[in-house]
Coordinates of C-alpha atoms and ligand atoms in Angstrom, one line a residue:
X28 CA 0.0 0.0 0.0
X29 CA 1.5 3.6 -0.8
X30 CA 1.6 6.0 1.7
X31 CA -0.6 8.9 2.1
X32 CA 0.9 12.0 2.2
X33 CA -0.4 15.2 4.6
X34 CA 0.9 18.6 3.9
X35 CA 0.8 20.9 6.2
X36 CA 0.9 24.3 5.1
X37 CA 1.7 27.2 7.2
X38 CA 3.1 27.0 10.8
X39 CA 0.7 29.2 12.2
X40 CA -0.9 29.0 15.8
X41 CA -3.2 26.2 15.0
X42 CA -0.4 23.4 12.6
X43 CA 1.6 24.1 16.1
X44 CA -0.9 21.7 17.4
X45 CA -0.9 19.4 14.9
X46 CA 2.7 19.1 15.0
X47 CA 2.4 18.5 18.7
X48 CA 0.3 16.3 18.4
X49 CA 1.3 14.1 15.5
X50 CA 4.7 14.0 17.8
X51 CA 2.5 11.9 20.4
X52 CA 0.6 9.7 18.1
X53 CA 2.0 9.7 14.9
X54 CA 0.0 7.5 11.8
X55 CA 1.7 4.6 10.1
X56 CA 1.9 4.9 6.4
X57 CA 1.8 8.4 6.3
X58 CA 4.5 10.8 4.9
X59 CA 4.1 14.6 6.8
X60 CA 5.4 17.5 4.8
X61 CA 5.6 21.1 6.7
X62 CA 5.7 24.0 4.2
X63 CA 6.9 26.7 5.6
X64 CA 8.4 30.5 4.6
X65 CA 10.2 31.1 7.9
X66 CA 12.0 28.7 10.3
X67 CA 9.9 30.3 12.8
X68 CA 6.6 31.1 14.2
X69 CA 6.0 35.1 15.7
X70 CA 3.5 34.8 18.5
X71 CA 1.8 37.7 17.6
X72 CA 0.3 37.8 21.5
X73 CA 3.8 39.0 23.0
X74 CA 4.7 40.8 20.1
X75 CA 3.6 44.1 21.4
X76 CA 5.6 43.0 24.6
X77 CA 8.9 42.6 22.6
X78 CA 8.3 46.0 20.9
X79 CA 8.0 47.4 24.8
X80 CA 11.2 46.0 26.4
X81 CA 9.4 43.2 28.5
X82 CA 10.7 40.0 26.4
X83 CA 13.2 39.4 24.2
X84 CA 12.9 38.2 20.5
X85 CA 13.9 34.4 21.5
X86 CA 10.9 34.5 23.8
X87 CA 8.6 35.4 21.7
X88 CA 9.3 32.6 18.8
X89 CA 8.4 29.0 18.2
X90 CA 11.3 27.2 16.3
X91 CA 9.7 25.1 13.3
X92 CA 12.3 22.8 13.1
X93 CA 12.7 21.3 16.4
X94 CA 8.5 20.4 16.3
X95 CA 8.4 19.3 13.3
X96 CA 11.7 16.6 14.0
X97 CA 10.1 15.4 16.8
X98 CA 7.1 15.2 14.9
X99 CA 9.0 13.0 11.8
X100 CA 8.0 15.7 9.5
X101 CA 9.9 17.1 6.8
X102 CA 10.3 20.7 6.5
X103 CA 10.2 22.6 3.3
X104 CA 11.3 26.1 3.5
X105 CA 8.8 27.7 1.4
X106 CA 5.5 29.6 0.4
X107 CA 2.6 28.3 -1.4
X108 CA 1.9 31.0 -4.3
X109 CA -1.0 28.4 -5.2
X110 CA -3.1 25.6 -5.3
X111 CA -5.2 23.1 -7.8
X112 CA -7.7 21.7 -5.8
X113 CA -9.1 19.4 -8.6
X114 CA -5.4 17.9 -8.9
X115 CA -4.4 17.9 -5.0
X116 CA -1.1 20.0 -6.1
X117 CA -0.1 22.9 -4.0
X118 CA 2.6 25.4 -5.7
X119 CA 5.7 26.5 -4.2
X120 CA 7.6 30.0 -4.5
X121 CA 10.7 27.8 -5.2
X122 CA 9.4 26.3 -8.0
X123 CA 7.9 23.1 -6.9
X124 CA 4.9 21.4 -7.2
X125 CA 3.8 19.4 -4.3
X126 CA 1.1 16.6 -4.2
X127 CA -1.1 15.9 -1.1
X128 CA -4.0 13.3 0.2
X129 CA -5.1 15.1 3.0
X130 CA -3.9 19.4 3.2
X131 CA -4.2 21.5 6.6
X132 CA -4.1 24.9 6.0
X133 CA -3.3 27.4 8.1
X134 CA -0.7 30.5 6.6
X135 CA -2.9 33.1 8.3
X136 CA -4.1 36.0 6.8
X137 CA -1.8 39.1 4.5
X138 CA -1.7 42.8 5.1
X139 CA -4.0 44.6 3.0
X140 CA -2.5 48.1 1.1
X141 CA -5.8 48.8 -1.2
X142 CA -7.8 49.4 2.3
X143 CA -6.0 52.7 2.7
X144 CA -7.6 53.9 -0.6
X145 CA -6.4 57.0 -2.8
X146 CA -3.3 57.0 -4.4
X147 CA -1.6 55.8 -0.3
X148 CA -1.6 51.8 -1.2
X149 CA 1.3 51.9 1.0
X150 CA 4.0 54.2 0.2
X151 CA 6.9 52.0 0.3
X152 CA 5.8 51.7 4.1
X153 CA 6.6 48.2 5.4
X154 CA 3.4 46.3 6.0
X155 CA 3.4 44.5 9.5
X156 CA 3.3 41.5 7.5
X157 CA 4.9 39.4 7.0
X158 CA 5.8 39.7 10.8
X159 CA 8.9 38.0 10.6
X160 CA 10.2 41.1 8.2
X161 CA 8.5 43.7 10.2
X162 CA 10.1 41.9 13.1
X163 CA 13.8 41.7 11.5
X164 CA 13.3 45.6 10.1
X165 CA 12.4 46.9 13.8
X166 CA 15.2 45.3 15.3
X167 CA 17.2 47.0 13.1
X168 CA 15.5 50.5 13.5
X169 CA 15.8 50.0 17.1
X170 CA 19.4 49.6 17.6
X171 CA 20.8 51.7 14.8
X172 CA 17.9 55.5 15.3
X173 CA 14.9 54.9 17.2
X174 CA 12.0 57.3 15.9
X175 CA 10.8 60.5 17.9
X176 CA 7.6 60.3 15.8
X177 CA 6.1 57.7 15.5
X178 CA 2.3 57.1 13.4
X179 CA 0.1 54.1 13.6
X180 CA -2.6 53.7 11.0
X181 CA -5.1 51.1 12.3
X182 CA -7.1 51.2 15.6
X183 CA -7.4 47.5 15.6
X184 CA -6.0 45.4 18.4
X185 CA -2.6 45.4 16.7
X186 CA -2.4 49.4 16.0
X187 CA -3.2 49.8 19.5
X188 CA -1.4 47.7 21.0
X189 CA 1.7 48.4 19.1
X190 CA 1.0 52.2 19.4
X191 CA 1.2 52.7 23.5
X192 CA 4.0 49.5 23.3
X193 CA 6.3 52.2 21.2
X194 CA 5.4 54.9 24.1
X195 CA 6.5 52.7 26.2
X196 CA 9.7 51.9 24.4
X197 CA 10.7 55.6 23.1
X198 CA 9.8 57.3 26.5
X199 CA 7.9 60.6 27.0
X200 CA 10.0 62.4 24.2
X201 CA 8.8 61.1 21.6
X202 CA 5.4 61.7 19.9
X203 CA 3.2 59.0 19.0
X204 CA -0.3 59.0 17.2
X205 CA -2.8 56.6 16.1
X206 CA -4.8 57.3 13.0
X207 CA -7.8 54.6 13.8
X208 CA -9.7 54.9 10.6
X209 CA -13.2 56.2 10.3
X210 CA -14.8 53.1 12.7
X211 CA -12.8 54.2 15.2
X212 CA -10.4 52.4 18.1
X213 CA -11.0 48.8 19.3
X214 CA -14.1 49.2 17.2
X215 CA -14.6 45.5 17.3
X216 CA -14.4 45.5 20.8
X217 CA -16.7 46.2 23.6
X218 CA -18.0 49.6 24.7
X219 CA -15.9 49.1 28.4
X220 CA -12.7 48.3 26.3
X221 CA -13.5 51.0 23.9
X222 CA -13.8 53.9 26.6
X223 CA -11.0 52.2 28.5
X224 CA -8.5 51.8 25.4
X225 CA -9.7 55.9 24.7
X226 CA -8.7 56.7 28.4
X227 CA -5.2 54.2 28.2
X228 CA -3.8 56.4 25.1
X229 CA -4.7 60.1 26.9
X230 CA -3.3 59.2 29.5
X231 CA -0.5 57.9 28.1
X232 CA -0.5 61.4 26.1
X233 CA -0.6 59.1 22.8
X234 CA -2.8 61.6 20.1
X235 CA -5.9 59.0 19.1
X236 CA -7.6 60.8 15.6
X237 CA -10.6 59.0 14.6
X238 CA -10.2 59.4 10.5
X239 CA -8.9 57.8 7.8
X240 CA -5.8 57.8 6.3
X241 CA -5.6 58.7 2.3
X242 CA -2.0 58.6 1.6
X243 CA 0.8 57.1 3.1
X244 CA 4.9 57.8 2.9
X245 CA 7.7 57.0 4.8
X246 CA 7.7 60.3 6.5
X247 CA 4.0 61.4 6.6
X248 CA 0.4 60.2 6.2
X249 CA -2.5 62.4 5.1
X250 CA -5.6 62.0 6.5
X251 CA -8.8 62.2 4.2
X252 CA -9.7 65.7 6.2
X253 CA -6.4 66.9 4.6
X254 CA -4.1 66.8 7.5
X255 CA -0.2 65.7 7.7
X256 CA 0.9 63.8 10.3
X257 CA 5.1 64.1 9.7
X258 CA 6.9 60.9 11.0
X259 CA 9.8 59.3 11.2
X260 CA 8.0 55.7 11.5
X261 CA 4.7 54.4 9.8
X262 CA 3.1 51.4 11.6
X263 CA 1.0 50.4 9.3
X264 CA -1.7 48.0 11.1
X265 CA -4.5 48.5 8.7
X266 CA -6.5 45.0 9.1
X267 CA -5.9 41.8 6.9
X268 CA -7.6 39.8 4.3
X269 CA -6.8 36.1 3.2
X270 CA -3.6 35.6 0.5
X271 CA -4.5 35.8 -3.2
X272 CA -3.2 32.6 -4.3
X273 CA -6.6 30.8 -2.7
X274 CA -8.3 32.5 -5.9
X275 CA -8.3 30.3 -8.5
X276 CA -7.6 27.2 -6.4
X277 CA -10.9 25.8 -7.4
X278 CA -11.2 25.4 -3.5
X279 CA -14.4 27.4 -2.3
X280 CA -14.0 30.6 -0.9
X281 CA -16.3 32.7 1.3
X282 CA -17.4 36.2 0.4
X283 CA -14.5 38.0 2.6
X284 CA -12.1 35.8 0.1
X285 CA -11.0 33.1 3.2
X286 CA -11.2 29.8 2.5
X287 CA -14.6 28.3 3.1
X288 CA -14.6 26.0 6.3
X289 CA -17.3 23.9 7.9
X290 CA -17.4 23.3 11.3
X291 CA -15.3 20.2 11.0
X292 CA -12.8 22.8 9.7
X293 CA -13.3 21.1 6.3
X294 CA -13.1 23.0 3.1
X295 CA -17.0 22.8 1.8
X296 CA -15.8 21.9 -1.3
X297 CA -13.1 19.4 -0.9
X298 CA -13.3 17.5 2.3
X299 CA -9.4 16.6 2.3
X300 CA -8.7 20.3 2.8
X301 CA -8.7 21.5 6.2
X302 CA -8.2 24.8 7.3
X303 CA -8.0 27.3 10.4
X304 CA -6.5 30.4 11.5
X305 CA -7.4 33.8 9.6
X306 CA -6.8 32.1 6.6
X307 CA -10.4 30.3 7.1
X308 CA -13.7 31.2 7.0
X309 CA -16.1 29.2 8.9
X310 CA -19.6 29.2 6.8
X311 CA -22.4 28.5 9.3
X312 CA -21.1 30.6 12.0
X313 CA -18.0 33.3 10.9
X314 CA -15.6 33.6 13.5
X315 CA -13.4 36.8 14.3
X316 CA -10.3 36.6 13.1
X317 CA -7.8 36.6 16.2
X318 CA -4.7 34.6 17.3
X319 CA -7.3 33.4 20.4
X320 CA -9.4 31.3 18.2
X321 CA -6.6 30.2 15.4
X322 CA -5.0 28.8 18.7
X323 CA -8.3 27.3 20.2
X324 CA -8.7 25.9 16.8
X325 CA -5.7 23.9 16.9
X326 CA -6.9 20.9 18.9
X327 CA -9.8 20.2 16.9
X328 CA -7.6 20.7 13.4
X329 CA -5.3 18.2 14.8
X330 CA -8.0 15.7 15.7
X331 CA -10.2 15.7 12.5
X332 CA -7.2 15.8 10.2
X333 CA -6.0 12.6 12.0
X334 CA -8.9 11.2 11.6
X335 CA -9.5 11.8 8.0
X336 CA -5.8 9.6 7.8
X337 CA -7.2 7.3 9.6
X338 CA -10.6 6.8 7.9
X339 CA -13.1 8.1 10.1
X340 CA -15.4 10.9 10.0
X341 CA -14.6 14.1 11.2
X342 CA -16.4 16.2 14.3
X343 CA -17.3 19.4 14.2
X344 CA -15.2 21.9 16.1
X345 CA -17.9 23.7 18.7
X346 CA -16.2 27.4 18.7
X347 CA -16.1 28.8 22.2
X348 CA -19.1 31.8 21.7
X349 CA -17.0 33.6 23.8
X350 CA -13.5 33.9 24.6
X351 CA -10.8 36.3 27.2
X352 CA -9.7 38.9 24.9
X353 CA -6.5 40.7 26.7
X354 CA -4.7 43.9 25.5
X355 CA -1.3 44.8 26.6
X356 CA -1.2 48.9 27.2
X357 CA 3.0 49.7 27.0
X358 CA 4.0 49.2 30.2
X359 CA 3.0 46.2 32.5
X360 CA -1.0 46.8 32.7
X361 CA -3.3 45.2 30.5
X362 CA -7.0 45.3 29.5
X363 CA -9.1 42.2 29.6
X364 CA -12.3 41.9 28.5
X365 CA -15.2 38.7 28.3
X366 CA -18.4 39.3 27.1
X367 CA -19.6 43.2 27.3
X368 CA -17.3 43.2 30.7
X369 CA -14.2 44.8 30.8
X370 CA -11.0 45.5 33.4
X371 CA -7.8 46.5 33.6
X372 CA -4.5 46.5 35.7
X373 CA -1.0 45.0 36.3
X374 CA -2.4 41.9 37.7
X375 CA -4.2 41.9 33.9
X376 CA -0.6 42.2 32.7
X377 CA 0.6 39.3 34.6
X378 CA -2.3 37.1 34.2
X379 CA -1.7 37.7 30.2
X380 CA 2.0 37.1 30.8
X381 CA 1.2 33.7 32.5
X382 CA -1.1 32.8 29.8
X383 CA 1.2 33.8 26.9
X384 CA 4.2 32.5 28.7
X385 CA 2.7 28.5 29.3
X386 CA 1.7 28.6 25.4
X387 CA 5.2 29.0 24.5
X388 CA 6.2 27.6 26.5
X389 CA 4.2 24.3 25.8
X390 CA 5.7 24.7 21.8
X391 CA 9.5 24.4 23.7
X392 CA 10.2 28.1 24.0
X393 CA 10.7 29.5 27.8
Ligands
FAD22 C1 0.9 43.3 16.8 C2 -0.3 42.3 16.8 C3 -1.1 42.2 17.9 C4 -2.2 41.4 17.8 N1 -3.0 41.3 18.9 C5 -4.0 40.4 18.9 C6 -4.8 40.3 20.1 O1 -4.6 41.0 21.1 N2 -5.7 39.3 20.1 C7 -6.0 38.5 19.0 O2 -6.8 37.7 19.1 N3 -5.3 38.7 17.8 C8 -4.3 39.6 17.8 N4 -3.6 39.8 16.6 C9 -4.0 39.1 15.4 C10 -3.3 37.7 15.4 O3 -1.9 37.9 15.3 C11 -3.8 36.9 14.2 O4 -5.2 36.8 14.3 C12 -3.1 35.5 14.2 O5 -1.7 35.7 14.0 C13 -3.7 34.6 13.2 O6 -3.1 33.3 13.4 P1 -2.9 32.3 12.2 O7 -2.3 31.1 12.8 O8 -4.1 32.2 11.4 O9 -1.8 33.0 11.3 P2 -0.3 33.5 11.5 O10 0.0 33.7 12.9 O11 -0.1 34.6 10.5 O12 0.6 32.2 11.0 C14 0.7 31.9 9.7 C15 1.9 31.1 9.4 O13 1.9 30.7 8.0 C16 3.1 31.1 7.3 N5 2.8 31.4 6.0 C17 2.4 32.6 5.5 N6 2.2 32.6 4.2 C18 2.4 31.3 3.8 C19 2.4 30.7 2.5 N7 2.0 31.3 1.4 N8 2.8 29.4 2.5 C20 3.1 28.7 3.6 N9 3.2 29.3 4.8 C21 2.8 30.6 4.9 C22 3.7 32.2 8.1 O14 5.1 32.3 8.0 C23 3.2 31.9 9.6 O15 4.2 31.0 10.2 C24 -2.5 40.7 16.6 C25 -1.6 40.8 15.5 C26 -0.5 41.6 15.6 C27 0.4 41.7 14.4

């Protein structure tokens, strides 16, 4: 009998279970490929924390290679640029052309330029994706000329986050702003975390504008209302969408463009295709796309892809309806929220830090 093969594209928060798990019960007769752009896997949660002094860069990675060894998988260092559904072949930025029996997805989502309309599309900024670049170019910015001005466009969870963790880094003399877009900060969040993110930044003197931005440089972004906001660093955390290479994959794709998932985490169209993570779109029941549920995804990815190996039928994945959300504020505080409730303080900081820590800690990083 030949083996099957399972290719596993994308390290992302969810695979890291898979590979944990095939680790403990690994399938006979099956070959494991893990295809992979970097050697590593940012955890976006402490991120924010890196940026503000708390960790350092090796704490806030998962090293691909060690998981997948233990795992017997092979690695393949690189991207998928597409995919022919019909012909179970995935295609590789080096050139290759990779077969599979059973695929699990999960190579999150890609920074979007065309949301900042107008003529901005970017500017030559550096998107925050991929992280690992954003990651390598901040080091660098860092040790050779911090900014003294720095702009965020994006009130998401990232903008924020990253906008009052480079307050924290750069110290009152700098000047930092957040340009949150015409919906606002945190506007999927809460009321309680809105009004409590609002208070965080004044108080923290960082300048929160609700409007959008229409054009985008290295050294400035203009607002729709005309204004100029000079800087000498652009975040630019202006929300994601799913990678362009699932287009034309003949793989069914929800109206946001993510890959259309059923609650088994099954593609709808082609049952050997599993997916989770921002790069999925659940059908019967969207899901917000955050690291929280691409990690709580993991186990049930891990489960149903083993047992499409093994035969058996999958089992749906019942999505928590709620789940902790926790924001990090520059320093040690945090906000956490659950439901419409919201609070905020070190102890927040330390539970997150706890929480963060024993998830990396559970992937071999301490
Ligand atoms: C600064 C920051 C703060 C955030 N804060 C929060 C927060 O507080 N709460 C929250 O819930 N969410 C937060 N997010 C969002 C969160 O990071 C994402 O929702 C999460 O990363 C999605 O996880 P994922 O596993 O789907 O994808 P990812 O974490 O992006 O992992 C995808 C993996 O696939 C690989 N890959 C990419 N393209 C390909 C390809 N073509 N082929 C093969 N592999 C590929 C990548 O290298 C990566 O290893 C934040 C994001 C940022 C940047």
């Amino acid at each position: 009998m030949t083996a099957q093969r399972l290719v596993l594209l994308g390290g992302g928060h969810a695979q890291l279970a898979v590979l944990q798990r095939l680790a403990r019960q690994r399938p006979a007769g099956v070959d494991v490929l893990l295809v992979t752009p970097a050697l590593r896997q940012v955890y976006s949660g402490m991120l924010p924390g890196w940026l503000a002094g708390h960790y350092t860069e090796a704490q806030c990675v998962v090293a691909l290679a060690p998981l997948a060894e233990a795992a017997g998988v092979v690695l393949r260092q690189a991207a998928a640029v597409g995919l022919d559904a019909a012909a179970r072949t995935v295609r590789l930025d080096d050139g290759g052309v990779i077969g599979y029996d059973v695929l699990s997805v999960n190579t999150g989502p890609v920074q979007d330029p065309a949301r900042l309309g107008g003529e901005g599309h970017g500017g030559g900024v550096p998107m925050l994706r991929p992280i690992e670049d954003w990651l390598a170019r901040t080091t660098r910015r860092l040790a050779e000329m911090p900014p003294r001005r720095v702009v965020v466009v994006g009130g998401g969870a990232a903008g924020f986050e990253l906008a009052l963790a480079w307050r924290h880094r750069l110290g009152a003399v700098a000047e930092v702003a957040i340009i949150t877009g015409a919906s606002g900060l945190l506007s999927n969040y809460p009321a309680a975390v809105r009004r409590l993110g609002a208070r965080a930044l004044a108080e923290r003197g960082v300048r929160c504008t609700v409007s959008a931005a229409r054009e985008v440089a290295l050294n400035a972004v203009v607002t729709v209302d005309g204004r100029i906001w000079a800087a000498d660093e652009v975040v630019l955390a202006t929300g994601t969408v799913a990678p362009g290479w699932l287009r034309g994959s003949g793989l069914m794709l929800a109206a946001d463009g993510g890959l259309a998932t059923r609650p088994t985490l099954q593609s709808v169209s082609h049952p050997e295709v599993f997916a989770a993570g921002d790069v999925a779109s659940r059908v019967d029941r969207p899901l917000p796309r955050s690291g929280v549920y691409a990690v709580r995804a993991g186990a049930a990815l891990a489960d149903n892809v083993l047992r499409r190996l093994a035969g058996q039928p999958p089992v749906a994945w019942d999505a928590p309806v709620r789940t902790l959300n926790l924001l990090s504020l520059g320093e040690r505080s945090a906000i956490a929220s659950w439901g419409p409730l919201a609070v905020q303080g070190r102890w927040v900081w330390r539970w997150k830090d706890r929480i963060d820590r024993r998830f990396m800690f559970r992937h071999g990083t301490t």
